Short mmCIF file of C-alpha atoms and ligand atoms in Angstrom, two decimals:
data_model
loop_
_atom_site.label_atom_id
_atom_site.label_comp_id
_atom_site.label_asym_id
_atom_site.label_seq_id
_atom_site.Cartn_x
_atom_site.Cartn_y
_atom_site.Cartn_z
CA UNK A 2 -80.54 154.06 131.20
CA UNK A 3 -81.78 150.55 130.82
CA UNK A 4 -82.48 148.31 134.33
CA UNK A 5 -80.35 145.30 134.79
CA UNK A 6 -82.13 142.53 136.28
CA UNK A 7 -81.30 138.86 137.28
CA UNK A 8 -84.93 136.62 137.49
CA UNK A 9 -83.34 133.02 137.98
CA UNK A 10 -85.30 130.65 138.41
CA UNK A 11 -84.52 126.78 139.83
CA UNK A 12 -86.16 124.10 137.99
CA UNK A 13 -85.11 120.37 137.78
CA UNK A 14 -84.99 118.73 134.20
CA UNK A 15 -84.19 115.05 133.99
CA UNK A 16 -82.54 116.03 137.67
CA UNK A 17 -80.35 118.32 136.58
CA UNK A 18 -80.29 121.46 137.95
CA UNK A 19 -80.51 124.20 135.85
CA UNK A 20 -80.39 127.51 136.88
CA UNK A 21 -81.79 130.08 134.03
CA UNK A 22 -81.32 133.59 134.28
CA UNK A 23 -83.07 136.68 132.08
CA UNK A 24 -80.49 139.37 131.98
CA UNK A 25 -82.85 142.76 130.75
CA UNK A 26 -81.16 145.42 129.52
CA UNK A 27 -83.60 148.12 128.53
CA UNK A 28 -85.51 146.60 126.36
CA UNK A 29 -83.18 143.82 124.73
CA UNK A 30 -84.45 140.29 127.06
CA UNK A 31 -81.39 138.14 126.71
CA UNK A 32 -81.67 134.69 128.42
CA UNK A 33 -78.77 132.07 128.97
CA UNK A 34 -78.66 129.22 130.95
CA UNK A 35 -76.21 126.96 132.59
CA UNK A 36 -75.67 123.29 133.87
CA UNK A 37 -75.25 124.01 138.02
CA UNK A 38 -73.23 120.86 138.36
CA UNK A 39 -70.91 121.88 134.98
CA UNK A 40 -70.30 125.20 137.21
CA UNK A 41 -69.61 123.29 140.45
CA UNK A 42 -67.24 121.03 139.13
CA UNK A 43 -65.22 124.35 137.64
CA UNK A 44 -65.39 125.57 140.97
CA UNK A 45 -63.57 122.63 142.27
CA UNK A 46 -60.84 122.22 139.55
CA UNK A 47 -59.56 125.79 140.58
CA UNK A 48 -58.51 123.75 143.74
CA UNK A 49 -57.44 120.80 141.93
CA UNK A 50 -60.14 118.90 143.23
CA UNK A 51 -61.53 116.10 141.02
CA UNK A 52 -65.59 116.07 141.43
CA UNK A 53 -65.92 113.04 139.67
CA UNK A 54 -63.73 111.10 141.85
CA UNK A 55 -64.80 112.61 144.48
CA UNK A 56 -68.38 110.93 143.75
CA UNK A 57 -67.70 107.78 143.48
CA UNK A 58 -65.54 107.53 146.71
CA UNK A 59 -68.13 109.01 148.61
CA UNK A 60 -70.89 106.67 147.61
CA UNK A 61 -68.01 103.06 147.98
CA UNK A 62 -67.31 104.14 151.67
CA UNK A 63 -70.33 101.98 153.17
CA UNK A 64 -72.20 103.38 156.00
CA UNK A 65 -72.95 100.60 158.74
CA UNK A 66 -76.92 101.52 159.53
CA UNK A 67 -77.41 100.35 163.36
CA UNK A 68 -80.67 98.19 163.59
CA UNK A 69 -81.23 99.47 167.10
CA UNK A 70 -82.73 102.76 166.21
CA UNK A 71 -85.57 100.78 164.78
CA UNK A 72 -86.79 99.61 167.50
CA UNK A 73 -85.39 101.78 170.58
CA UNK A 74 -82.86 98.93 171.38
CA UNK A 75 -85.50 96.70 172.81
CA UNK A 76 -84.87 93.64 170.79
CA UNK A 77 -86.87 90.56 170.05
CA UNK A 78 -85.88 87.88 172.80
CA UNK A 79 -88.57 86.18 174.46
CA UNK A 80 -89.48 87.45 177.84
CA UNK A 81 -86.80 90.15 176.54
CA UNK A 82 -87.44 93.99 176.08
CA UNK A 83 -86.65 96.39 178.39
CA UNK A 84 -83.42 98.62 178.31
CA UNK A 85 -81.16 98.83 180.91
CA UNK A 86 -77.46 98.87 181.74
CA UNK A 87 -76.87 102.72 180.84
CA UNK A 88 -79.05 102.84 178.13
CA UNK A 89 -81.57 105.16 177.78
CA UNK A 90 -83.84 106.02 174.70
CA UNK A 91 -86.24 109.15 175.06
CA UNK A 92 -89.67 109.69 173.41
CA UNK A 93 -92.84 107.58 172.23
CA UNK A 94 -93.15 108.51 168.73
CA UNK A 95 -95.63 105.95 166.83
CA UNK A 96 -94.65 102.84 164.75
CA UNK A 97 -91.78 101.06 166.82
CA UNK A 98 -90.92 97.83 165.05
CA UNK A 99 -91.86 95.09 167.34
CA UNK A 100 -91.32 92.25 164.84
CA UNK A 101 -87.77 91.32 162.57
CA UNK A 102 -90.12 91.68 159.73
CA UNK A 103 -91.13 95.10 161.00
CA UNK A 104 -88.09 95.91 161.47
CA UNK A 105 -86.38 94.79 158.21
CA UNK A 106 -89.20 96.58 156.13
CA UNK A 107 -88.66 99.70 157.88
CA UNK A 108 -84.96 99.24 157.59
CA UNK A 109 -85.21 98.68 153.58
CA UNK A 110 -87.25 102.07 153.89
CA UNK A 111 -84.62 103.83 155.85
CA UNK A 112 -81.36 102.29 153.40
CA UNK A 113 -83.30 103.11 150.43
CA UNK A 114 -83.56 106.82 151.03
CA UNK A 115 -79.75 106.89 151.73
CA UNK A 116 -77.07 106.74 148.67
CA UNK A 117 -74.43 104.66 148.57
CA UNK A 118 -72.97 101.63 150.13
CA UNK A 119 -74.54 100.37 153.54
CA UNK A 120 -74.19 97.83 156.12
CA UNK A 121 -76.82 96.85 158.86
CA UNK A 122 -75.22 96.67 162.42
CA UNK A 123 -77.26 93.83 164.36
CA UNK A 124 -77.02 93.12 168.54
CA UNK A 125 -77.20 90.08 169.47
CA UNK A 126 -80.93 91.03 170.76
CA UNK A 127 -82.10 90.48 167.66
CA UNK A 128 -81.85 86.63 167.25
CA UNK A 129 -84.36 85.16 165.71
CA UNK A 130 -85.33 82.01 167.93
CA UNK A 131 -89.01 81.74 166.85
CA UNK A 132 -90.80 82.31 170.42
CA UNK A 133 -88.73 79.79 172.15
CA UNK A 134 -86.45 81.27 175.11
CA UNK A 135 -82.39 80.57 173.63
CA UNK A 136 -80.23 82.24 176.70
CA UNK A 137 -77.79 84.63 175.18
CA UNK A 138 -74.70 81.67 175.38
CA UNK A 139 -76.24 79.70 173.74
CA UNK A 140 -77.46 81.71 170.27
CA UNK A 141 -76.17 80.30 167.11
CA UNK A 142 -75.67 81.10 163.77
CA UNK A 143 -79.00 79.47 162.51
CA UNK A 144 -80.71 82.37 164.69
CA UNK A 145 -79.59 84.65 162.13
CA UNK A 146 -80.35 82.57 159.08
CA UNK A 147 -83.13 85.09 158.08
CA UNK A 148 -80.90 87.98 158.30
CA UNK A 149 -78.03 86.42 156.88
CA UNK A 150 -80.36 85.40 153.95
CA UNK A 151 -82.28 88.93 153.70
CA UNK A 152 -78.68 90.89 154.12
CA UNK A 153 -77.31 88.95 150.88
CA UNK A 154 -80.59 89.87 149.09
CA UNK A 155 -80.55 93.57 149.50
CA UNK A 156 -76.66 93.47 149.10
CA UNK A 157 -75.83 94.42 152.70
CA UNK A 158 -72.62 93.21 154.78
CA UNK A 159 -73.59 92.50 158.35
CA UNK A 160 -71.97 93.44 161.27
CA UNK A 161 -72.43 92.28 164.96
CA UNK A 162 -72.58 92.92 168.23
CA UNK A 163 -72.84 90.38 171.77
CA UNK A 164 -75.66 92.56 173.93
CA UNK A 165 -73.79 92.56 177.42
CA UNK A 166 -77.10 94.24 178.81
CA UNK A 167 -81.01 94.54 179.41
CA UNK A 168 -80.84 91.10 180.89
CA UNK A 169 -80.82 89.63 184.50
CA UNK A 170 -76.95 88.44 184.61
CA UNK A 171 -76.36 92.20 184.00
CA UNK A 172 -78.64 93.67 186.49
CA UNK A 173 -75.90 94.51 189.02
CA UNK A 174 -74.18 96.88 186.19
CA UNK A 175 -71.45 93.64 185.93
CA UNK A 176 -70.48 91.25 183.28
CA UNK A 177 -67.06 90.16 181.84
CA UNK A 178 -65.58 91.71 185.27
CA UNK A 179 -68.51 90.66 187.46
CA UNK A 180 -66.34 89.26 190.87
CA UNK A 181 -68.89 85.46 190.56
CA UNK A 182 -66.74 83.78 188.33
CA UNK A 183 -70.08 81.83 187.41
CA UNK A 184 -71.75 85.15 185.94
CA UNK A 185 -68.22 85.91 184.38
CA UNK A 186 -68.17 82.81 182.74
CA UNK A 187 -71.83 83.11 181.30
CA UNK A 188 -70.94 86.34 179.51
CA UNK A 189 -67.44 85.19 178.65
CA UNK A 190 -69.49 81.93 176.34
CA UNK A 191 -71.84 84.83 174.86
CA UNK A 192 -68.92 86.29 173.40
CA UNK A 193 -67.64 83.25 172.64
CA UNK A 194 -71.22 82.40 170.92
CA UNK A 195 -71.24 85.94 169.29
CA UNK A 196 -68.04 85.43 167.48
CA UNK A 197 -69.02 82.57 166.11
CA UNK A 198 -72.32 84.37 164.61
CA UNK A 199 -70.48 87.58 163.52
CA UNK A 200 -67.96 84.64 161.43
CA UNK A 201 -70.76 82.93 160.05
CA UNK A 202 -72.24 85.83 158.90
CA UNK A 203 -68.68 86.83 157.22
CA UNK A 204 -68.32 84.04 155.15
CA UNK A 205 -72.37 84.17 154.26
CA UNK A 206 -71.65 87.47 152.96
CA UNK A 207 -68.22 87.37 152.26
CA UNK A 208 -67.37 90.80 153.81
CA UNK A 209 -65.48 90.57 157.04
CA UNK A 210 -68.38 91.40 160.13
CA UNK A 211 -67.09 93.53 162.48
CA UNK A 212 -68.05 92.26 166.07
CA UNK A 213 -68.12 94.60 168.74
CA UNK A 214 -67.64 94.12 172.44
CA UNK A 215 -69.40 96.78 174.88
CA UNK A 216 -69.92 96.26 178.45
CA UNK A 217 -71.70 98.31 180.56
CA UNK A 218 -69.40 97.56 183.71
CA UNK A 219 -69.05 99.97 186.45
CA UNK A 220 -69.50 102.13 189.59
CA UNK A 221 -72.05 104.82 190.22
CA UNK A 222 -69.75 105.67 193.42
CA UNK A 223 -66.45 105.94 194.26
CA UNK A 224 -64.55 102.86 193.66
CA UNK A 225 -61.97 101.49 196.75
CA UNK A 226 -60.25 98.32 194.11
CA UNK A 227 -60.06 99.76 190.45
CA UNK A 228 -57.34 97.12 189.79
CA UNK A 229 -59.40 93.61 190.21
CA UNK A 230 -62.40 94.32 187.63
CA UNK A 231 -60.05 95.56 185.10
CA UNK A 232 -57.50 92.38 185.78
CA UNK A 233 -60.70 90.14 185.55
CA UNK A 234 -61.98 92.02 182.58
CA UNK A 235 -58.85 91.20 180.54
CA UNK A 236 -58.86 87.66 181.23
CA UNK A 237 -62.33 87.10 180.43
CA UNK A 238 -61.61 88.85 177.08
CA UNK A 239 -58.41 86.59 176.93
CA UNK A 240 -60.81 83.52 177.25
CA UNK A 241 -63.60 85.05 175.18
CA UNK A 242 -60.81 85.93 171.89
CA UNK A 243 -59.18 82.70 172.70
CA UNK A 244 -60.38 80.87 169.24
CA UNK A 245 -58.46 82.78 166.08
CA UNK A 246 -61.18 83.08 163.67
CA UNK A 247 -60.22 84.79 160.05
CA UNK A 248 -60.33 88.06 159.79
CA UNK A 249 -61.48 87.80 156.39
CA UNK A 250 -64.75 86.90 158.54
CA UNK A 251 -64.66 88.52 161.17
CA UNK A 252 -62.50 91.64 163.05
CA UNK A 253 -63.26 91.91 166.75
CA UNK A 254 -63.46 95.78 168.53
CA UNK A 255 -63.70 96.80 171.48
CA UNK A 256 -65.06 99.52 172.78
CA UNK A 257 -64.39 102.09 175.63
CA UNK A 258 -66.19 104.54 177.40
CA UNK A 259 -65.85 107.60 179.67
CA UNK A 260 -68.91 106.92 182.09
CA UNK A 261 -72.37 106.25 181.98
CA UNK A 262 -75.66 106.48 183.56
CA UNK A 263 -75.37 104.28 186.76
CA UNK A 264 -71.30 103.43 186.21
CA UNK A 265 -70.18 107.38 186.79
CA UNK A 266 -67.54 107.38 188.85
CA UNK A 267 -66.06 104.23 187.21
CA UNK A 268 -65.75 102.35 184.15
CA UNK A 269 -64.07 99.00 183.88
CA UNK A 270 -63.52 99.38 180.07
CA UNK A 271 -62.36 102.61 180.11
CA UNK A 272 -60.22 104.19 177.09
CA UNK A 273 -57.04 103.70 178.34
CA UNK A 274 -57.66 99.98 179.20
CA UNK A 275 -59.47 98.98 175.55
CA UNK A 276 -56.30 100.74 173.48
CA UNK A 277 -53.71 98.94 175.69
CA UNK A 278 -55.76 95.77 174.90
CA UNK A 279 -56.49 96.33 171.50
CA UNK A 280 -52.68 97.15 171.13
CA UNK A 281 -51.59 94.22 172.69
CA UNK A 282 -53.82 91.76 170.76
CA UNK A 283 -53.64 93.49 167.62
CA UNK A 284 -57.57 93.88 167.36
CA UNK A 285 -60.03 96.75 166.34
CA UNK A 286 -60.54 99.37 168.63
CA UNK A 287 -64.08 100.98 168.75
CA UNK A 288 -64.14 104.91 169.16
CA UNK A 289 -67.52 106.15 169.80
CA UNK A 290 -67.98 110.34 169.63
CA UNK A 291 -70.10 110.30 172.73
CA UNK A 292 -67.41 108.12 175.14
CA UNK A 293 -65.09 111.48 175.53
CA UNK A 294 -65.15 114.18 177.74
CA UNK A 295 -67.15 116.94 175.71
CA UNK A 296 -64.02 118.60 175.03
CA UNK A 297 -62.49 115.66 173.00
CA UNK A 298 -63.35 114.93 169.46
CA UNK A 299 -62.54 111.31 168.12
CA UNK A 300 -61.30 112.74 164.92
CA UNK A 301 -58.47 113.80 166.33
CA UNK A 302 -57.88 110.13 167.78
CA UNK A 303 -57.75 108.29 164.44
CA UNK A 304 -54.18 109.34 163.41
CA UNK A 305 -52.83 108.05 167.11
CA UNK A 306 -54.93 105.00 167.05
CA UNK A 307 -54.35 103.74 163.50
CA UNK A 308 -50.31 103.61 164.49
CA UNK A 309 -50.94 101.10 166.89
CA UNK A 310 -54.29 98.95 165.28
CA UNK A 311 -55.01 97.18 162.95
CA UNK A 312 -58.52 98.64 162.70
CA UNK A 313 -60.58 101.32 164.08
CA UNK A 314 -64.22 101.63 164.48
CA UNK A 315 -65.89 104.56 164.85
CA UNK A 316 -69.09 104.80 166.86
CA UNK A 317 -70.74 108.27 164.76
CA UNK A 318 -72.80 109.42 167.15
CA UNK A 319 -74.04 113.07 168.89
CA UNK A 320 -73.82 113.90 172.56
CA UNK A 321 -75.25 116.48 173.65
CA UNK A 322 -73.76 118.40 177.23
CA UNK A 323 -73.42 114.41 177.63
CA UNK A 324 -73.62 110.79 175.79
CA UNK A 325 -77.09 111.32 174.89
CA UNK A 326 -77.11 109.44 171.20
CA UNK A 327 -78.90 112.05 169.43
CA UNK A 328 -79.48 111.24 165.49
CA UNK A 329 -76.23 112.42 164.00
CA UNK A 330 -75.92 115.87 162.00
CA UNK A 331 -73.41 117.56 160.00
CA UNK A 332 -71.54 119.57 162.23
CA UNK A 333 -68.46 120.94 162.95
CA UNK A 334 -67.29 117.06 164.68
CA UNK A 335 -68.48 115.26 162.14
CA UNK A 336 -67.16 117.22 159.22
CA UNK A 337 -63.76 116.88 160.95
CA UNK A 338 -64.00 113.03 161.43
CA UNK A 339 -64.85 112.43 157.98
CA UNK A 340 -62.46 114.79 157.08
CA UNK A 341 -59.66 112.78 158.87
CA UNK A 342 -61.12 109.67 158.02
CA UNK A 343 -59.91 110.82 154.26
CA UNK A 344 -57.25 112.31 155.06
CA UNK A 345 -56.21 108.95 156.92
CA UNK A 346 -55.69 107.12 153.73
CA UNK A 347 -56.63 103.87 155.74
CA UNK A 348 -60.07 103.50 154.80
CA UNK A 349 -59.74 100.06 154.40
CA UNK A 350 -58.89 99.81 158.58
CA UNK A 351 -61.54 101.50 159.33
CA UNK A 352 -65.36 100.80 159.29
CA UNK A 353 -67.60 103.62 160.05
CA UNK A 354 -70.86 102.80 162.48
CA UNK A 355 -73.34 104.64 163.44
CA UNK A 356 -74.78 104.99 166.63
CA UNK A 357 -77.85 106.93 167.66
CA UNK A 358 -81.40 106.36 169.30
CA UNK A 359 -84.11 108.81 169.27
CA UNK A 360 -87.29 107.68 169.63
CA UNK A 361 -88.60 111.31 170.00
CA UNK A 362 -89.11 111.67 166.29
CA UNK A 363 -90.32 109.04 163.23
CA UNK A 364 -87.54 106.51 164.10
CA UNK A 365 -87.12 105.85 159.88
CA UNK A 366 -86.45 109.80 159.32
CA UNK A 367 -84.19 109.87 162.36
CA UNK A 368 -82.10 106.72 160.55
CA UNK A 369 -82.02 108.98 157.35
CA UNK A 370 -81.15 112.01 158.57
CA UNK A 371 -78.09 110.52 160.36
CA UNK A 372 -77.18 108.34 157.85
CA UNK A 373 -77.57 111.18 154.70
CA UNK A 374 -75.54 113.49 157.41
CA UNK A 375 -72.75 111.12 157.14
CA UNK A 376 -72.56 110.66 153.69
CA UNK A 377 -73.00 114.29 153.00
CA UNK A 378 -69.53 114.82 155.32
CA UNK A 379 -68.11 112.05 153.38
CA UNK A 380 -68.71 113.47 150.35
CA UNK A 381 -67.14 116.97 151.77
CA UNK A 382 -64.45 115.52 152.93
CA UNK A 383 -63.80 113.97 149.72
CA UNK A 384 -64.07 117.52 148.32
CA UNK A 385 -61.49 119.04 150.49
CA UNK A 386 -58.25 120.20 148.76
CA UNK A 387 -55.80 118.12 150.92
CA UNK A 388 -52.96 118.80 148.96
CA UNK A 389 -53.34 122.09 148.70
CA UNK A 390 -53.75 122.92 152.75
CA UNK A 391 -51.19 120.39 153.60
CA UNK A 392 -48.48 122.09 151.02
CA UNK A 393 -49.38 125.52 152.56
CA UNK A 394 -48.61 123.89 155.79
CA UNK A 395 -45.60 122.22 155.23
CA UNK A 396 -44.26 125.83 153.99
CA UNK A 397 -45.21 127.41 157.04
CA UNK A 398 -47.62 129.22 155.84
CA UNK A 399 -50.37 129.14 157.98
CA UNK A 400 -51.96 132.14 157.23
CA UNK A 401 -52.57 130.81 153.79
CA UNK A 402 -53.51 127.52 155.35
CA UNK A 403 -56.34 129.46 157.56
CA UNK A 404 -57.56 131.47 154.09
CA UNK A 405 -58.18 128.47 152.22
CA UNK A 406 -59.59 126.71 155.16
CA UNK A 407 -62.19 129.70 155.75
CA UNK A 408 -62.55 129.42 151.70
CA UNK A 409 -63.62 126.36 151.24
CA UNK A 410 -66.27 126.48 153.45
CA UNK A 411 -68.28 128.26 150.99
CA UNK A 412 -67.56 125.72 148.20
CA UNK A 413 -71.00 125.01 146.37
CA UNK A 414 -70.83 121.34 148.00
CA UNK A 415 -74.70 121.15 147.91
CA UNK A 416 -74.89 121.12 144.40
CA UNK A 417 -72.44 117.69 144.24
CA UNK A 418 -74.45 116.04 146.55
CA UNK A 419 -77.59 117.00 144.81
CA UNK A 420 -75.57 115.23 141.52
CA UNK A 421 -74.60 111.90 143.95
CA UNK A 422 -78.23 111.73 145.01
CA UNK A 423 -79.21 111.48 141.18
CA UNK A 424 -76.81 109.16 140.16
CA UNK A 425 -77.91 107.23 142.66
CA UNK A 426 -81.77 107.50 142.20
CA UNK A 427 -82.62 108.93 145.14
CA UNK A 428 -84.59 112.30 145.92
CA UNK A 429 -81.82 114.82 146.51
CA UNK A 430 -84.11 117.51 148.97
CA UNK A 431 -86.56 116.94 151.07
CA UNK A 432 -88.47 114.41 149.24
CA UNK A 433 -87.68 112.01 150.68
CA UNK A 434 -89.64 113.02 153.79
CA UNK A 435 -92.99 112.88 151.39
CA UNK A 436 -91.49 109.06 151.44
CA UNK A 437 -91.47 108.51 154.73
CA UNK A 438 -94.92 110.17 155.87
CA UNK A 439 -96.54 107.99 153.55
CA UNK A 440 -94.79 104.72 154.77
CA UNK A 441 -95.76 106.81 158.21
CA UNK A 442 -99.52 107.08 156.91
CA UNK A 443 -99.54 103.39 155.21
CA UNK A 444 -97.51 101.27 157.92
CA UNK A 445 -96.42 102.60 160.96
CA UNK A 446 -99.64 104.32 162.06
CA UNK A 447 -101.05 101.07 162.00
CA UNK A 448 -98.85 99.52 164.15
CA UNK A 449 -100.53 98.70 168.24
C1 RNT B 16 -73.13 102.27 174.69
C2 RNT B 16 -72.37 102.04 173.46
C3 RNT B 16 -72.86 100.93 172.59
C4 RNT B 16 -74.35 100.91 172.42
C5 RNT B 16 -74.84 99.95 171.37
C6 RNT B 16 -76.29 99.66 171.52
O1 RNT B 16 -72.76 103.39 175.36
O2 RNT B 16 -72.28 103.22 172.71
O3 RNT B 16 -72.20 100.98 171.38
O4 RNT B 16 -74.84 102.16 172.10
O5 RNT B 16 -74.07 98.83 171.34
ZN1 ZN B 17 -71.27 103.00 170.80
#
């Protein structure tokens, strides 16, 4: 009786994978091989799902890279650089960017490693204001000139963010809802300031910027008046929105949070007050993953939200037992946000930011990992036979519905994003990491 044997082996030819096998029977050696991608995209069509399309949406959704995890949110203001307000960042690992330069080259390192369509998400930290001390009401566009200029080179859109923290009108955890109407008023024109920069850079780059409005406000102890920093909160944002710029330029969001380190037991800007506001003024409203009890998901959010806004950001980000802002993976939350971020068929109301900081690893792999993660759900979600679930559904079938969900988990989705990566010149495995410890080895090493 003759032995039947399968030897594949995995090679890559012009990036294709190609997976040979030697069937032996006896002593007849027969060998065939097969394009992986070819059989992939087979796979797919038995659940009507179009690979091809599914490609090229993945890679046009663009991915707004947060310049903050360069750098550990320090910033470059002078006599600026320590973190406060909430936010913490963990870890020493060498080769923090201390410069813009530093920082953009690191960030063209991080983007370049990533396929598809980014953004860069600036703070307001990051003016440029050449050594000389520009208080945070009175930045201007023209301290952003060199990132407006470098963003239109590489071909990134810019989005913004006023820093309402790690500065000494915040040190009291207060800002927009601060009870001295003077410190109130000095946050109220660096929003005022910011909006005018996050415009500015929208018509530069003619993609509307997306400008974001944390606060840190809060209590670390029970509260006795929860009503008068909310009431003040909304009229400083009243005065702070005031001007109508174009939303062709920019699209203001506002974000909300559960608690946070030093404001536990109360948060001005707290969920329900940011989607009443956002509601009412008929602006973006910011849902970050790590601003929910640990039981909520924000993917679940998105079809409630986009009834009532115009526009929804979402904060990807990891928190783990709390809102820790660990580099994003794909998991079970993100899969599902992506997932409902398709699903949503309002990708053009919502922008997708990320938001992590770990400086506990090489800050450039910890951008790439997060930022590949997200694509890679994207690209899943993409994948996902919609119609097919939702028809089951709409039967009543839900034992069908729970088959094909369990089903397609096993879809060979690693294969299509090896095929993305390729079209898109980038290493599909774990080369890129050879990338990165040599920029490591070259660059950041050197760094004080
Ligand atoms: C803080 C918010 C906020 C910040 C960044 C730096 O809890 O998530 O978005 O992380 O703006
Ligand atoms: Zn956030």
């Amino acid at each position: 009786m003759g032995s039947c044997l399968l030897l594949p082996d995995y090679f890559c030819l012009y990036g294709y994978r190609i997976v040979m096998g030697r069937i032996q029977h006896g002593e007849s050696v027969m060998t065939t091989s097969f394009n992986a991608f070819d059989w992939a995209v087979e796979q797919f069509a038995k659940w009507d799902v179009d690979v091809e399309q599914a490609l090229s949406q993945a890679a046009a959704v663009p991915i707004s890279m947060h310049c903050w995890q360069g750098d550990d949110v320090r910033g470059f203001e002078a006599g600026g650089g320590e973190l406060g307000d909430g936010l913490a960042v963990t870890g020493n690992y060498l080769g923090r960017a201390t410069t813009p330069d530093e920082l953009r080259a690191d960030f063209e390192h991080a983007a370049a490693l990533v396929p598809g369509a980014k953004r860069l998400n600036l703070h307001a930290l990051y003016a440029e204001t050449d050594g000389t001390r520009v208080d945070r009401d009175a930045l201007e566009p023209r301290h952003f000139q060199r990132w407006i200029e470098w963003a239109g080179q590489q071909g990134f859109g810019l989005d913004f963010n006023p820093s309402f923290f790690s500065h000494p009108q915040s040190s009291d955890g207060f800002t927009l809802s601060h009870r001295d109407p003077a410190i109130r008023s000095f946050w109220i024109n660096h929003g005022i300031a910011s909006r005018r920069i996050a415009a500015a850079m929208g018509e530069a780059l003619q993609t509307p910027c997306v400008n974001n409005i944390w606060i840190p406000d809060g209590y670390k102890d029970v509260p006795a008046d929860r009503h008068a920093p909310r009431e003040r909160l909304m009229e400083s944002l009243d005065a702070m929105l005031a001007d109508d710029l174009p939303r062709t330029q920019m699209i203001d969001a506002v974000e909300s949070k559960l608690f946070g380190i030093g404001s536990e037991s109360y948060v001005v800007g707290s969920h329900e007050f940011y989607m009443g506001y956002a509601i009412r003024r008929q602006i973006g409203l910011c849902l970050d993953a790590g601003h929910f009890h640990p039981t909520e998901g924000i993917a679940d959010k998105l079809s409630s939200v986009l009834l009532w806004v115009p526009h929804v950001l979402l904060h990807v980000s990891r928190g783990v037992r709390w809102d820790s802002d660990h580099v994003v993976i794909v998991n079970d939350d993100l899969l599902l946000t992506a997932q409902e971020l398709v699903r949503s068929q309002a990708l053009d109301r919502i922008s997708l930011g990320l938001d992590f900081f770990d400086a506990s690893i090489n800050r450039i792999a910890a951008w790439i990992i997060g930022s590949r993660a997200m694509r890679k759900a994207l690209l899943q979600a993409f994948l996902e036979p919609f119609d097919q679930l939702r028809e089951a559904e709409n039967e009543g079938d839900y034992t069908r519905r729970l088959a094909c969900l369990e089903e397609i988990k096993t879809l060979p989705y690693g294969i299509v994003w090896d095929e993305l990566c390729r079209r898109h010149d980038q290493p599909a495995g774990l080369e890129w990491l050879d990338e990165v410890r040599r920029y490591e080895a070259d660059v950041l090493s050197k760094r004080a």
